Amino acid sequence: MKILGLLSLLATHLSANSVNIEENAGQFFSSGHTNNWAVLVCTSRFWFNYRHVANTLSVYRSVKRLGIPDSHIVLMLADDMACNHRNPKPATVFSHKNMELNVYGDDVEVDYRGYEVTVENFLRVLTGRLPPSTPRSKRLLSDDRSNILIYLTGHGGNGFLKFQDSEEISNVELADAFQQMWQKRRYNELLFIIDTCQGASMYERFYSPNLMALASSQVGEDSLSHQPDLAIGVHLMDRYTFYLLEFLEDIHPASKSNMNDLFKVCPKSQCVSTPGHRTDLFLRDPGSALITDFFGSVRKVEITMETVNLTDPIEQVEQNFVNEDLQKESYSYVDQLPVSEIIHQKPKQKDWHPPDGFILGLWTLILLVFFKTYGMKHLKHIF
Amino acid sequence: MVCAFNLCVIDQLLRGQLAALSIAVVVIVVGVPLWWKTTETYRAWLPVSQINELSNLQLQLSADVEVVFARGTVTPEQQKKVPLTRTQDEEHSVDEDTALRYRYETRYRTATIMEEDALDQPTAAEADLSLHTLSECPCGSLVVYVIPESSSLLPQDVDVYIGQRRTALLRIGGQIRVGKTLDLLLAHLEPRIKQVLQVMSFSHTDITAALSDRVRLSPGNKESIADSMRTFKSSPGYEITFSLLNPDPKSHRLHWDIEGAVQTYIQPLLTKLASVANFSIDSQTLYYAMLGVNPRFDSSLGAYTLSPDSLAHMINPVEARLGSNAASSNPVLNFLLYVPDAQHSPLHIHDSKKQEVPTNAFHSPRWGGIMVYNVDGFYGPEAVFPVDLNINMAKVMGVFLAQLRLLLGVQSPNAPSGFLVAPCSRTGLADWELDRLMWSRSVENVATATTTITSLAQLLDQIGNIVINDNIAEQVSSAVTSLQLAVAELEAGNLRFALQYSKEAILASERAFFDPSLLHLLYFPDDQKFAIYIPLFLPMCVPILLSLLKIVSDARQKRREKQAKKD
């Protein structure tokens, strides 16, 4: 009896193991991607938009922790909160009011900073139409087997997202950019997360296949911020991203949570706004898409079974030491700046400008008062 | 002015009407065309009709096969009827826009005296070698030598031997007696030669996989998906980086002659592949680079082991430290050689069946490969640390070369049973493998370039106010010309030229598509357009329209008065 029980246990264990191996082999083929990219954008500047930078940095931190290397992350921050003059704790960006989690860390690598974060640069990164002088770290070098995560945060409205307080990107432009990415096969699957007011309007116009979108609020709703910190003096995070970060902290590279869990993050009771998602363009079932398919970078590996039999000895690479000595060039310093001339320069002749608006206004006032008191008939004597 | 009141008023009225009319004329004749011209975006001419033609792709691939009958396979009467030439066409329709046609031109002839001497060699490998010296087979074609069944060149269970250049030895089957007619003989040989062609030239699955940019097919079987996911996409250049990871410099002082090894073992392969892509190689040594996983100690083997599940997590912690060439955007192949630290030596990789992997290496699709090299056998426990160690580059490069072949897509699929494939030559690449690669690369390039050009034309058509500069039009025209030439060369069977033209086509089309000036930031919704133009044009047009209306109503009134006067 006992032996029978043990045998059956062993049999089930073995079959479970083989199923596991099959499953793992199946994983290789189910998602169809071989590398992961992330484009994380914070679009607002000024100190009171601290929370948007903290949002983006918390997603950056999760994505790095789950395995995506810096070379595959394009991080765009419109303003520098860590080194802002008003930051009472310099070189830190906190996400929780007790200053528990410093999302800035020691090795953050910002690719587009400050005024480089514009609608034009964002669209150039997505479509790949960058000038040839752009370095590798500022490019999105994805191919047809890349899963891309795109995270946008800032101030938005119905159908647009505000960049840098002076320009906007509309949902039509974003949808067209994704279509161009699809045409050139620049992604395998794309996850789009947006945390702004009326965020759901930004994914309404998507029409390219294999896109999944999440937003923090529906059209007509505002996304609210989480808590202010009294020492720093501003709100630290937005609600949706705060709960998203909490959810992601529980994910590790081998985790099997899927997208349906992600949709449940921040229900209305916690978020006050209603998060929305869109999966009709996504070809797979969202339940079969793992969180680590987008947020992490789990590599597929294959054991190398073959080897090439090499029998030739190594040729000696000839060293030309003599020639090297002869080719040594003599180096010299570049001409130094003529500092003394600059210091003792005479002041430049300033060009004449017409009088300023204030002066003009003042003279107009004087003239008006004069003619009011002394009457219009004197006008023809003046002119 | 001294004039009678009525005349002055009428004169002024006429002058007013003339003024209004002339302003209206100037606005319409000069103003409107001027505004139209100056707000027009410059769009250079594109060969749209040719691009639309290209969107419907009809590819024809031609392969030349020469079938040589050795002595003993054909009777003397049959020998007189041979030589002859046959052409075979096979049509496949991939989807509504893409059609493929394979043309096989087979020439039959009998062997010359020198070839008979070459086939008299004791083994197939030697026969292959001497056959090479006799004739040079052009790129993209094959020679199949049909040898009698009694020949001792091939072992018992092997029917086909595939050589290192472009030759194959085919043993005639036992079923066919030599006395039968020529037609039966040819009919028997045809399917077998086609099998050889599918291994050595192109097969339908390879070509449809190469067309994956154009045609999103539902995946066939698991091997083909894995193959397409593993190989790098066609690119004009690749960067190869060899890295030596030494986590324990206090114990091991490692020396590897990477320059010599690359020159001897890797460079010949890359030189042979020069027509396919440019390669740039660099190497580096990383110290204190740890694995991200903890290997388990297996006391039965006395070694540390890595299970296949943990392999996936090894790459990410190291990748951050690898670095890459900032100036180029070419795909990078990383080959890492990891020497375990003294505490965790020896380290073996186990496969899913818990057996040791002989190569001790694994690779990741579209990324590169990692090999674990154990050095604990080279020194005893009494050694003085750090120990100077020379790495056996031949063994290491053998594994890296195999991984490189896999990642570049050179590796041939599993040959059918009864086939014997010659082992890799010194360069690591057989000529027919190069041909296979060239076929699939040409088709892939042509497919990608056509999709790029057609989608670019569609995009420029849809968005009316993107500026099309002259250089973009030039690139598009040159891409179209190169594509047409590439398709023509593929039809004619000139593989080398086809590949060259296809590469030019891809370069030109990518340059045109990714030109920085084609940024579409010009989305104007209709209400914004009205908001801009109304304040400019309305204040100007309203007086003109009103005065024209006044002129018309005045003229009508005058005519009515004249009518009244007449009556």
mmCIF file with all atom_site columns, N, CA, C and O in Angstrom, chain A residues 24 67 120 124 127 129 136 144-145 176 183-185 297 299-300 302 304 306 308 312 314-315, chain B residues 230 264-265 316 319 328 330 359 361 363-366 398 403 411 426 452 455 510 513-514 516:
data_model
loop_
_atom_site.group_PDB
_atom_site.id
_atom_site.type_symbol
_atom_site.label_atom_id
_atom_site.label_alt_id
_atom_site.label_comp_id
_atom_site.label_asym_id
_atom_site.label_entity_id
_atom_site.label_seq_id
_atom_site.pdbx_PDB_ins_code
_atom_site.Cartn_x
_atom_site.Cartn_y
_atom_site.Cartn_z
_atom_site.occupancy
_atom_site.B_iso_or_equiv
_atom_site.pdbx_formal_charge
_atom_site.auth_seq_id
_atom_site.auth_comp_id
_atom_site.auth_asym_id
_atom_site.auth_atom_id
_atom_site.pdbx_PDB_model_num
ATOM 1   N N  . ASN A 1 24  ? 8.599  25.108 -20.101 1.00 0.00 ? 24  ASN A N  1
ATOM 2   C CA . ASN A 1 24  ? 9.684  26.052 -20.320 1.00 0.00 ? 24  ASN A CA 1
ATOM 3   C C  . ASN A 1 24  ? 10.043 26.125 -21.789 1.00 0.00 ? 24  ASN A C  1
ATOM 4   O O  . ASN A 1 24  ? 10.322 27.190 -22.312 1.00 0.00 ? 24  ASN A O  1
ATOM 5   N N  . GLY A 1 67  ? 15.756 43.367 -15.054 1.00 0.00 ? 67  GLY A N  1
ATOM 6   C CA . GLY A 1 67  ? 16.741 42.850 -15.980 1.00 0.00 ? 67  GLY A CA 1
ATOM 7   C C  . GLY A 1 67  ? 17.021 43.639 -17.238 1.00 0.00 ? 67  GLY A C  1
ATOM 8   O O  . GLY A 1 67  ? 17.966 43.323 -17.937 1.00 0.00 ? 67  GLY A O  1
ATOM 9   N N  . GLU A 1 120 ? 9.193  66.453 -30.791 1.00 0.00 ? 120 GLU A N  1
ATOM 10  C CA . GLU A 1 120 ? 9.959  66.062 -31.971 1.00 0.00 ? 120 GLU A CA 1
ATOM 11  C C  . GLU A 1 120 ? 10.939 64.947 -31.638 1.00 0.00 ? 120 GLU A C  1
ATOM 12  O O  . GLU A 1 120 ? 11.003 63.931 -32.331 1.00 0.00 ? 120 GLU A O  1
ATOM 13  N N  . ARG A 1 124 ? 10.970 61.204 -32.952 1.00 0.00 ? 124 ARG A N  1
ATOM 14  C CA . ARG A 1 124 ? 12.150 60.736 -33.669 1.00 0.00 ? 124 ARG A CA 1
ATOM 15  C C  . ARG A 1 124 ? 12.678 59.450 -33.067 1.00 0.00 ? 124 ARG A C  1
ATOM 16  O O  . ARG A 1 124 ? 13.099 58.537 -33.777 1.00 0.00 ? 124 ARG A O  1
ATOM 17  N N  . THR A 1 127 ? 10.173 56.618 -34.181 1.00 0.00 ? 127 THR A N  1
ATOM 18  C CA . THR A 1 127 ? 10.195 56.209 -35.585 1.00 0.00 ? 127 THR A CA 1
ATOM 19  C C  . THR A 1 127 ? 11.592 55.924 -36.093 1.00 0.00 ? 127 THR A C  1
ATOM 20  O O  . THR A 1 127 ? 11.756 55.369 -37.164 1.00 0.00 ? 127 THR A O  1
ATOM 21  N N  . ARG A 1 129 ? 13.906 58.162 -36.881 1.00 0.00 ? 129 ARG A N  1
ATOM 22  C CA . ARG A 1 129 ? 14.411 59.154 -37.830 1.00 0.00 ? 129 ARG A CA 1
ATOM 23  C C  . ARG A 1 129 ? 15.309 60.150 -37.119 1.00 0.00 ? 129 ARG A C  1
ATOM 24  O O  . ARG A 1 129 ? 15.050 61.332 -37.066 1.00 0.00 ? 129 ARG A O  1
ATOM 25  N N  . ARG A 1 136 ? 24.471 55.783 -29.824 1.00 0.00 ? 136 ARG A N  1
ATOM 26  C CA . ARG A 1 136 ? 23.687 54.575 -29.671 1.00 0.00 ? 136 ARG A CA 1
ATOM 27  C C  . ARG A 1 136 ? 22.751 54.633 -28.482 1.00 0.00 ? 136 ARG A C  1
ATOM 28  O O  . ARG A 1 136 ? 21.658 54.091 -28.523 1.00 0.00 ? 136 ARG A O  1
ATOM 29  N N  . ASP A 1 144 ? 12.248 43.291 -35.150 1.00 0.00 ? 144 ASP A N  1
ATOM 30  C CA . ASP A 1 144 ? 10.899 42.728 -35.187 1.00 0.00 ? 144 ASP A CA 1
ATOM 31  C C  . ASP A 1 144 ? 10.649 41.722 -34.086 1.00 0.00 ? 144 ASP A C  1
ATOM 32  O O  . ASP A 1 144 ? 9.566  41.177 -33.996 1.00 0.00 ? 144 ASP A O  1
ATOM 33  N N  . ARG A 1 145 ? 11.655 41.436 -33.258 1.00 0.00 ? 145 ARG A N  1
ATOM 34  C CA . ARG A 1 145 ? 11.448 40.515 -32.148 1.00 0.00 ? 145 ARG A CA 1
ATOM 35  C C  . ARG A 1 145 ? 11.645 41.220 -30.823 1.00 0.00 ? 145 ARG A C  1
ATOM 36  O O  . ARG A 1 145 ? 12.078 40.606 -29.845 1.00 0.00 ? 145 ARG A O  1
ATOM 37  N N  . ASP A 1 176 ? -0.163 57.463 -35.290 1.00 0.00 ? 176 ASP A N  1
ATOM 38  C CA . ASP A 1 176 ? 0.561  57.389 -36.556 1.00 0.00 ? 176 ASP A CA 1
ATOM 39  C C  . ASP A 1 176 ? 1.998  56.944 -36.344 1.00 0.00 ? 176 ASP A C  1
ATOM 40  O O  . ASP A 1 176 ? 2.559  56.192 -37.142 1.00 0.00 ? 176 ASP A O  1
ATOM 41  N N  . GLN A 1 183 ? 4.974  49.400 -39.536 1.00 0.00 ? 183 GLN A N  1
ATOM 42  C CA . GLN A 1 183 ? 5.330  49.231 -40.940 1.00 0.00 ? 183 GLN A CA 1
ATOM 43  C C  . GLN A 1 183 ? 6.775  48.803 -41.097 1.00 0.00 ? 183 GLN A C  1
ATOM 44  O O  . GLN A 1 183 ? 7.118  48.028 -41.984 1.00 0.00 ? 183 GLN A O  1
ATOM 45  N N  . LYS A 1 184 ? 7.636  49.327 -40.243 1.00 0.00 ? 184 LYS A N  1
ATOM 46  C CA . LYS A 1 184 ? 9.045  49.020 -40.368 1.00 0.00 ? 184 LYS A CA 1
ATOM 47  C C  . LYS A 1 184 ? 9.423  47.874 -39.428 1.00 0.00 ? 184 LYS A C  1
ATOM 48  O O  . LYS A 1 184 ? 10.595 47.608 -39.226 1.00 0.00 ? 184 LYS A O  1
ATOM 49  N N  . ARG A 1 185 ? 8.393  47.207 -38.882 1.00 0.00 ? 185 ARG A N  1
ATOM 50  C CA . ARG A 1 185 ? 8.606  46.060 -38.004 1.00 0.00 ? 185 ARG A CA 1
ATOM 51  C C  . ARG A 1 185 ? 9.579  46.396 -36.888 1.00 0.00 ? 185 ARG A C  1
ATOM 52  O O  . ARG A 1 185 ? 10.539 45.673 -36.634 1.00 0.00 ? 185 ARG A O  1
ATOM 53  N N  . SER A 1 297 ? 13.563 41.255 -18.670 1.00 0.00 ? 297 SER A N  1
ATOM 54  C CA . SER A 1 297 ? 14.289 40.861 -19.866 1.00 0.00 ? 297 SER A CA 1
ATOM 55  C C  . SER A 1 297 ? 14.766 39.441 -19.668 1.00 0.00 ? 297 SER A C  1
ATOM 56  O O  . SER A 1 297 ? 15.926 39.209 -19.384 1.00 0.00 ? 297 SER A O  1
ATOM 57  N N  . ARG A 1 299 ? 15.970 36.228 -20.933 1.00 0.00 ? 299 ARG A N  1
ATOM 58  C CA . ARG A 1 299 ? 16.547 35.779 -22.190 1.00 0.00 ? 299 ARG A CA 1
ATOM 59  C C  . ARG A 1 299 ? 16.155 34.339 -22.473 1.00 0.00 ? 299 ARG A C  1
ATOM 60  O O  . ARG A 1 299 ? 16.078 33.525 -21.572 1.00 0.00 ? 299 ARG A O  1
ATOM 61  N N  . LYS A 1 300 ? 15.995 34.040 -23.727 1.00 0.00 ? 300 LYS A N  1
ATOM 62  C CA . LYS A 1 300 ? 15.843 32.639 -24.117 1.00 0.00 ? 300 LYS A CA 1
ATOM 63  C C  . LYS A 1 300 ? 17.243 32.091 -24.335 1.00 0.00 ? 300 LYS A C  1
ATOM 64  O O  . LYS A 1 300 ? 18.094 32.774 -24.877 1.00 0.00 ? 300 LYS A O  1
ATOM 65  N N  . GLU A 1 302 ? 19.665 28.572 -25.486 1.00 0.00 ? 302 GLU A N  1
ATOM 66  C CA . GLU A 1 302 ? 19.740 27.233 -26.054 1.00 0.00 ? 302 GLU A CA 1
ATOM 67  C C  . GLU A 1 302 ? 21.114 26.695 -25.763 1.00 0.00 ? 302 GLU A C  1
ATOM 68  O O  . GLU A 1 302 ? 22.100 27.428 -25.871 1.00 0.00 ? 302 GLU A O  1
ATOM 69  N N  . THR A 1 304 ? 24.445 24.913 -26.611 1.00 0.00 ? 304 THR A N  1
ATOM 70  C CA . THR A 1 304 ? 25.199 24.723 -27.849 1.00 0.00 ? 304 THR A CA 1
ATOM 71  C C  . THR A 1 304 ? 25.622 23.276 -27.939 1.00 0.00 ? 304 THR A C  1
ATOM 72  O O  . THR A 1 304 ? 26.360 22.784 -27.093 1.00 0.00 ? 304 THR A O  1
ATOM 73  N N  . GLU A 1 306 ? 26.931 21.768 -30.887 1.00 0.00 ? 306 GLU A N  1
ATOM 74  C CA . GLU A 1 306 ? 27.970 21.460 -31.854 1.00 0.00 ? 306 GLU A CA 1
ATOM 75  C C  . GLU A 1 306 ? 29.211 22.269 -31.576 1.00 0.00 ? 306 GLU A C  1
ATOM 76  O O  . GLU A 1 306 ? 29.176 23.316 -30.970 1.00 0.00 ? 306 GLU A O  1
ATOM 77  N N  . VAL A 1 308 ? 33.067 23.174 -33.759 1.00 0.00 ? 308 VAL A N  1
ATOM 78  C CA . VAL A 1 308 ? 33.854 23.005 -34.974 1.00 0.00 ? 308 VAL A CA 1
ATOM 79  C C  . VAL A 1 308 ? 35.234 22.532 -34.563 1.00 0.00 ? 308 VAL A C  1
ATOM 80  O O  . VAL A 1 308 ? 35.834 23.075 -33.639 1.00 0.00 ? 308 VAL A O  1
ATOM 81  N N  . ASP A 1 312 ? 44.371 23.845 -36.807 1.00 0.00 ? 312 ASP A N  1
ATOM 82  C CA . ASP A 1 312 ? 45.551 24.631 -37.197 1.00 0.00 ? 312 ASP A CA 1
ATOM 83  C C  . ASP A 1 312 ? 46.108 25.350 -35.996 1.00 0.00 ? 312 ASP A C  1
ATOM 84  O O  . ASP A 1 312 ? 45.369 25.811 -35.145 1.00 0.00 ? 312 ASP A O  1
ATOM 85  N N  . ILE A 1 314 ? 47.901 28.559 -34.132 1.00 0.00 ? 314 ILE A N  1
ATOM 86  C CA . ILE A 1 314 ? 47.625 29.985 -34.292 1.00 0.00 ? 314 ILE A CA 1
ATOM 87  C C  . ILE A 1 314 ? 48.783 30.630 -35.032 1.00 0.00 ? 314 ILE A C  1
ATOM 88  O O  . ILE A 1 314 ? 49.939 30.432 -34.697 1.00 0.00 ? 314 ILE A O  1
ATOM 89  N N  . GLU A 1 315 ? 48.443 31.438 -36.044 1.00 0.00 ? 315 GLU A N  1
ATOM 90  C CA . GLU A 1 315 ? 49.485 32.186 -36.742 1.00 0.00 ? 315 GLU A CA 1
ATOM 91  C C  . GLU A 1 315 ? 49.932 33.295 -35.843 1.00 0.00 ? 315 GLU A C  1
ATOM 92  O O  . GLU A 1 315 ? 49.145 33.917 -35.149 1.00 0.00 ? 315 GLU A O  1
ATOM 93  N N  . ARG B 2 230 ? 16.255 32.873 -33.901 1.00 0.00 ? 230 ARG B N  1
ATOM 94  C CA . ARG B 2 230 ? 17.646 32.831 -33.483 1.00 0.00 ? 230 ARG B CA 1
ATOM 95  C C  . ARG B 2 230 ? 18.546 33.671 -34.382 1.00 0.00 ? 230 ARG B C  1
ATOM 96  O O  . ARG B 2 230 ? 19.439 34.355 -33.908 1.00 0.00 ? 230 ARG B O  1
ATOM 97  N N  . THR B 2 264 ? 43.418 33.544 -37.111 1.00 0.00 ? 264 THR B N  1
ATOM 98  C CA . THR B 2 264 ? 43.536 32.206 -37.665 1.00 0.00 ? 264 THR B CA 1
ATOM 99  C C  . THR B 2 264 ? 42.186 31.538 -37.864 1.00 0.00 ? 264 THR B C  1
ATOM 100 O O  . THR B 2 264 ? 41.971 30.853 -38.850 1.00 0.00 ? 264 THR B O  1
ATOM 101 N N  . TYR B 2 265 ? 41.301 31.699 -36.899 1.00 0.00 ? 265 TYR B N  1
ATOM 102 C CA . TYR B 2 265 ? 40.093 30.884 -36.920 1.00 0.00 ? 265 TYR B CA 1
ATOM 103 C C  . TYR B 2 265 ? 38.851 31.626 -37.382 1.00 0.00 ? 265 TYR B C  1
ATOM 104 O O  . TYR B 2 265 ? 38.022 31.065 -38.080 1.00 0.00 ? 265 TYR B O  1
ATOM 105 N N  . ASN B 2 316 ? 21.812 38.898 -18.012 1.00 0.00 ? 316 ASN B N  1
ATOM 106 C CA . ASN B 2 316 ? 21.475 40.292 -17.701 1.00 0.00 ? 316 ASN B CA 1
ATOM 107 C C  . ASN B 2 316 ? 22.462 41.023 -16.797 1.00 0.00 ? 316 ASN B C  1
ATOM 108 O O  . ASN B 2 316 ? 22.821 42.160 -17.099 1.00 0.00 ? 316 ASN B O  1
ATOM 109 N N  . GLU B 2 319 ? 25.476 41.945 -18.916 1.00 0.00 ? 319 GLU B N  1
ATOM 110 C CA . GLU B 2 319 ? 25.280 42.766 -20.104 1.00 0.00 ? 319 GLU B CA 1
ATOM 111 C C  . GLU B 2 319 ? 25.499 44.240 -19.825 1.00 0.00 ? 319 GLU B C  1
ATOM 112 O O  . GLU B 2 319 ? 25.972 44.985 -20.670 1.00 0.00 ? 319 GLU B O  1
ATOM 113 N N  . SER B 2 328 ? 28.264 53.125 -33.929 1.00 0.00 ? 328 SER B N  1
ATOM 114 C CA . SER B 2 328 ? 27.536 52.443 -34.994 1.00 0.00 ? 328 SER B CA 1
ATOM 115 C C  . SER B 2 328 ? 26.229 51.873 -34.462 1.00 0.00 ? 328 SER B C  1
ATOM 116 O O  . SER B 2 328 ? 26.099 51.613 -33.273 1.00 0.00 ? 328 SER B O  1
ATOM 117 N N  . ASN B 2 330 ? 24.968 49.024 -35.715 1.00 0.00 ? 330 ASN B N  1
ATOM 118 C CA . ASN B 2 330 ? 24.867 47.653 -36.203 1.00 0.00 ? 330 ASN B CA 1
ATOM 119 C C  . ASN B 2 330 ? 24.560 46.703 -35.079 1.00 0.00 ? 330 ASN B C  1
ATOM 120 O O  . ASN B 2 330 ? 24.932 46.943 -33.934 1.00 0.00 ? 330 ASN B O  1
ATOM 121 N N  . THR B 2 359 ? 30.152 20.760 -24.747 1.00 0.00 ? 359 THR B N  1
ATOM 122 C CA . THR B 2 359 ? 30.798 22.013 -25.116 1.00 0.00 ? 359 THR B CA 1
ATOM 123 C C  . THR B 2 359 ? 30.869 22.977 -23.945 1.00 0.00 ? 359 THR B C  1
ATOM 124 O O  . THR B 2 359 ? 31.639 23.926 -23.970 1.00 0.00 ? 359 THR B O  1
ATOM 125 N N  . ALA B 2 361 ? 28.763 25.187 -23.132 1.00 0.00 ? 361 ALA B N  1
ATOM 126 C CA . ALA B 2 361 ? 28.458 26.526 -23.633 1.00 0.00 ? 361 ALA B CA 1
ATOM 127 C C  . ALA B 2 361 ? 26.979 26.606 -23.975 1.00 0.00 ? 361 ALA B C  1
ATOM 128 O O  . ALA B 2 361 ? 26.333 25.598 -24.231 1.00 0.00 ? 361 ALA B O  1
ATOM 129 N N  . HIS B 2 363 ? 23.952 29.513 -25.939 1.00 0.00 ? 363 HIS B N  1
ATOM 130 C CA . HIS B 2 363 ? 23.829 30.768 -26.680 1.00 0.00 ? 363 HIS B CA 1
ATOM 131 C C  . HIS B 2 363 ? 22.408 31.284 -26.557 1.00 0.00 ? 363 HIS B C  1
ATOM 132 O O  . HIS B 2 363 ? 21.481 30.540 -26.242 1.00 0.00 ? 363 HIS B O  1
ATOM 133 N N  . SER B 2 364 ? 22.259 32.579 -26.754 1.00 0.00 ? 364 SER B N  1
ATOM 134 C CA . SER B 2 364 ? 20.966 33.224 -26.657 1.00 0.00 ? 364 SER B CA 1
ATOM 135 C C  . SER B 2 364 ? 20.616 33.791 -28.032 1.00 0.00 ? 364 SER B C  1
ATOM 136 O O  . SER B 2 364 ? 21.460 34.402 -28.672 1.00 0.00 ? 364 SER B O  1
ATOM 137 N N  . PRO B 2 365 ? 19.385 33.566 -28.498 1.00 0.00 ? 365 PRO B N  1
ATOM 138 C CA . PRO B 2 365 ? 19.051 34.017 -29.856 1.00 0.00 ? 365 PRO B CA 1
ATOM 139 C C  . PRO B 2 365 ? 19.254 35.509 -30.017 1.00 0.00 ? 365 PRO B C  1
ATOM 140 O O  . PRO B 2 365 ? 18.897 36.292 -29.156 1.00 0.00 ? 365 PRO B O  1
ATOM 141 N N  . ARG B 2 366 ? 19.841 35.885 -31.139 1.00 0.00 ? 366 ARG B N  1
ATOM 142 C CA . ARG B 2 366 ? 20.058 37.277 -31.494 1.00 0.00 ? 366 ARG B CA 1
ATOM 143 C C  . ARG B 2 366 ? 20.881 38.026 -30.458 1.00 0.00 ? 366 ARG B C  1
ATOM 144 O O  . ARG B 2 366 ? 20.819 39.246 -30.372 1.00 0.00 ? 366 ARG B O  1
ATOM 145 N N  . GLY B 2 398 ? 36.549 26.926 -31.408 1.00 0.00 ? 398 GLY B N  1
ATOM 146 C CA . GLY B 2 398 ? 35.693 25.937 -32.056 1.00 0.00 ? 398 GLY B CA 1
ATOM 147 C C  . GLY B 2 398 ? 34.248 26.124 -31.642 1.00 0.00 ? 398 GLY B C  1
ATOM 148 O O  . GLY B 2 398 ? 33.331 26.100 -32.477 1.00 0.00 ? 398 GLY B O  1
ATOM 149 N N  . GLN B 2 403 ? 28.791 28.625 -32.615 1.00 0.00 ? 403 GLN B N  1
ATOM 150 C CA . GLN B 2 403 ? 27.714 29.542 -32.214 1.00 0.00 ? 403 GLN B CA 1
ATOM 151 C C  . GLN B 2 403 ? 27.542 30.648 -33.239 1.00 0.00 ? 403 GLN B C  1
ATOM 152 O O  . GLN B 2 403 ? 26.424 31.067 -33.552 1.00 0.00 ? 403 GLN B O  1
ATOM 153 N N  . GLN B 2 411 ? 24.078 27.741 -40.387 1.00 0.00 ? 411 GLN B N  1
ATOM 154 C CA . GLN B 2 411 ? 23.907 26.341 -40.050 1.00 0.00 ? 411 GLN B CA 1
ATOM 155 C C  . GLN B 2 411 ? 22.832 25.706 -40.891 1.00 0.00 ? 411 GLN B C  1
ATOM 156 O O  . GLN B 2 411 ? 21.735 26.213 -41.012 1.00 0.00 ? 411 GLN B O  1
ATOM 157 N N  . ARG B 2 426 ? 38.392 24.359 -43.257 1.00 0.00 ? 426 ARG B N  1
ATOM 158 C CA . ARG B 2 426 ? 39.240 25.219 -42.436 1.00 0.00 ? 426 ARG B CA 1
ATOM 159 C C  . ARG B 2 426 ? 38.593 26.577 -42.180 1.00 0.00 ? 426 ARG B C  1
ATOM 160 O O  . ARG B 2 426 ? 38.755 27.169 -41.130 1.00 0.00 ? 426 ARG B O  1
ATOM 161 N N  . THR B 2 452 ? 9.633  48.415 -47.303 1.00 0.00 ? 452 THR B N  1
ATOM 162 C CA . THR B 2 452 ? 10.016 49.765 -46.878 1.00 0.00 ? 452 THR B CA 1
ATOM 163 C C  . THR B 2 452 ? 9.580  50.795 -47.907 1.00 0.00 ? 452 THR B C  1
ATOM 164 O O  . THR B 2 452 ? 8.972  51.810 -47.556 1.00 0.00 ? 452 THR B O  1
ATOM 165 N N  . SER B 2 455 ? 5.741  51.156 -48.069 1.00 0.00 ? 455 SER B N  1
ATOM 166 C CA . SER B 2 455 ? 5.131  51.855 -46.933 1.00 0.00 ? 455 SER B CA 1
ATOM 167 C C  . SER B 2 455 ? 5.540  53.314 -46.930 1.00 0.00 ? 455 SER B C  1
ATOM 168 O O  . SER B 2 455 ? 4.764  54.178 -46.518 1.00 0.00 ? 455 SER B O  1
ATOM 169 N N  . GLU B 2 510 ? 16.439 52.145 -46.748 1.00 0.00 ? 510 GLU B N  1
ATOM 170 C CA . GLU B 2 510 ? 16.496 52.508 -45.328 1.00 0.00 ? 510 GLU B CA 1
ATOM 171 C C  . GLU B 2 510 ? 16.901 53.964 -45.166 1.00 0.00 ? 510 GLU B C  1
ATOM 172 O O  . GLU B 2 510 ? 16.385 54.677 -44.304 1.00 0.00 ? 510 GLU B O  1
ATOM 173 N N  . PHE B 2 513 ? 13.817 55.981 -45.916 1.00 0.00 ? 513 PHE B N  1
ATOM 174 C CA . PHE B 2 513 ? 12.754 55.884 -44.915 1.00 0.00 ? 513 PHE B CA 1
ATOM 175 C C  . PHE B 2 513 ? 13.118 56.588 -43.633 1.00 0.00 ? 513 PHE B C  1
ATOM 176 O O  . PHE B 2 513 ? 12.289 57.242 -43.005 1.00 0.00 ? 513 PHE B O  1
ATOM 177 N N  . PHE B 2 514 ? 14.381 56.423 -43.191 1.00 0.00 ? 514 PHE B N  1
ATOM 178 C CA . PHE B 2 514 ? 14.777 56.971 -41.905 1.00 0.00 ? 514 PHE B CA 1
ATOM 179 C C  . PHE B 2 514 ? 15.433 58.338 -42.035 1.00 0.00 ? 514 PHE B C  1
ATOM 180 O O  . PHE B 2 514 ? 16.170 58.748 -41.149 1.00 0.00 ? 514 PHE B O  1
ATOM 181 N N  . PRO B 2 516 ? 15.990 62.038 -41.466 1.00 0.00 ? 516 PRO B N  1
ATOM 182 C CA . PRO B 2 516 ? 15.467 62.862 -40.373 1.00 0.00 ? 516 PRO B CA 1
ATOM 183 C C  . PRO B 2 516 ? 14.482 63.936 -40.834 1.00 0.00 ? 516 PRO B C  1
ATOM 184 O O  . PRO B 2 516 ? 13.715 64.437 -40.025 1.00 0.00 ? 516 PRO B O  1
#
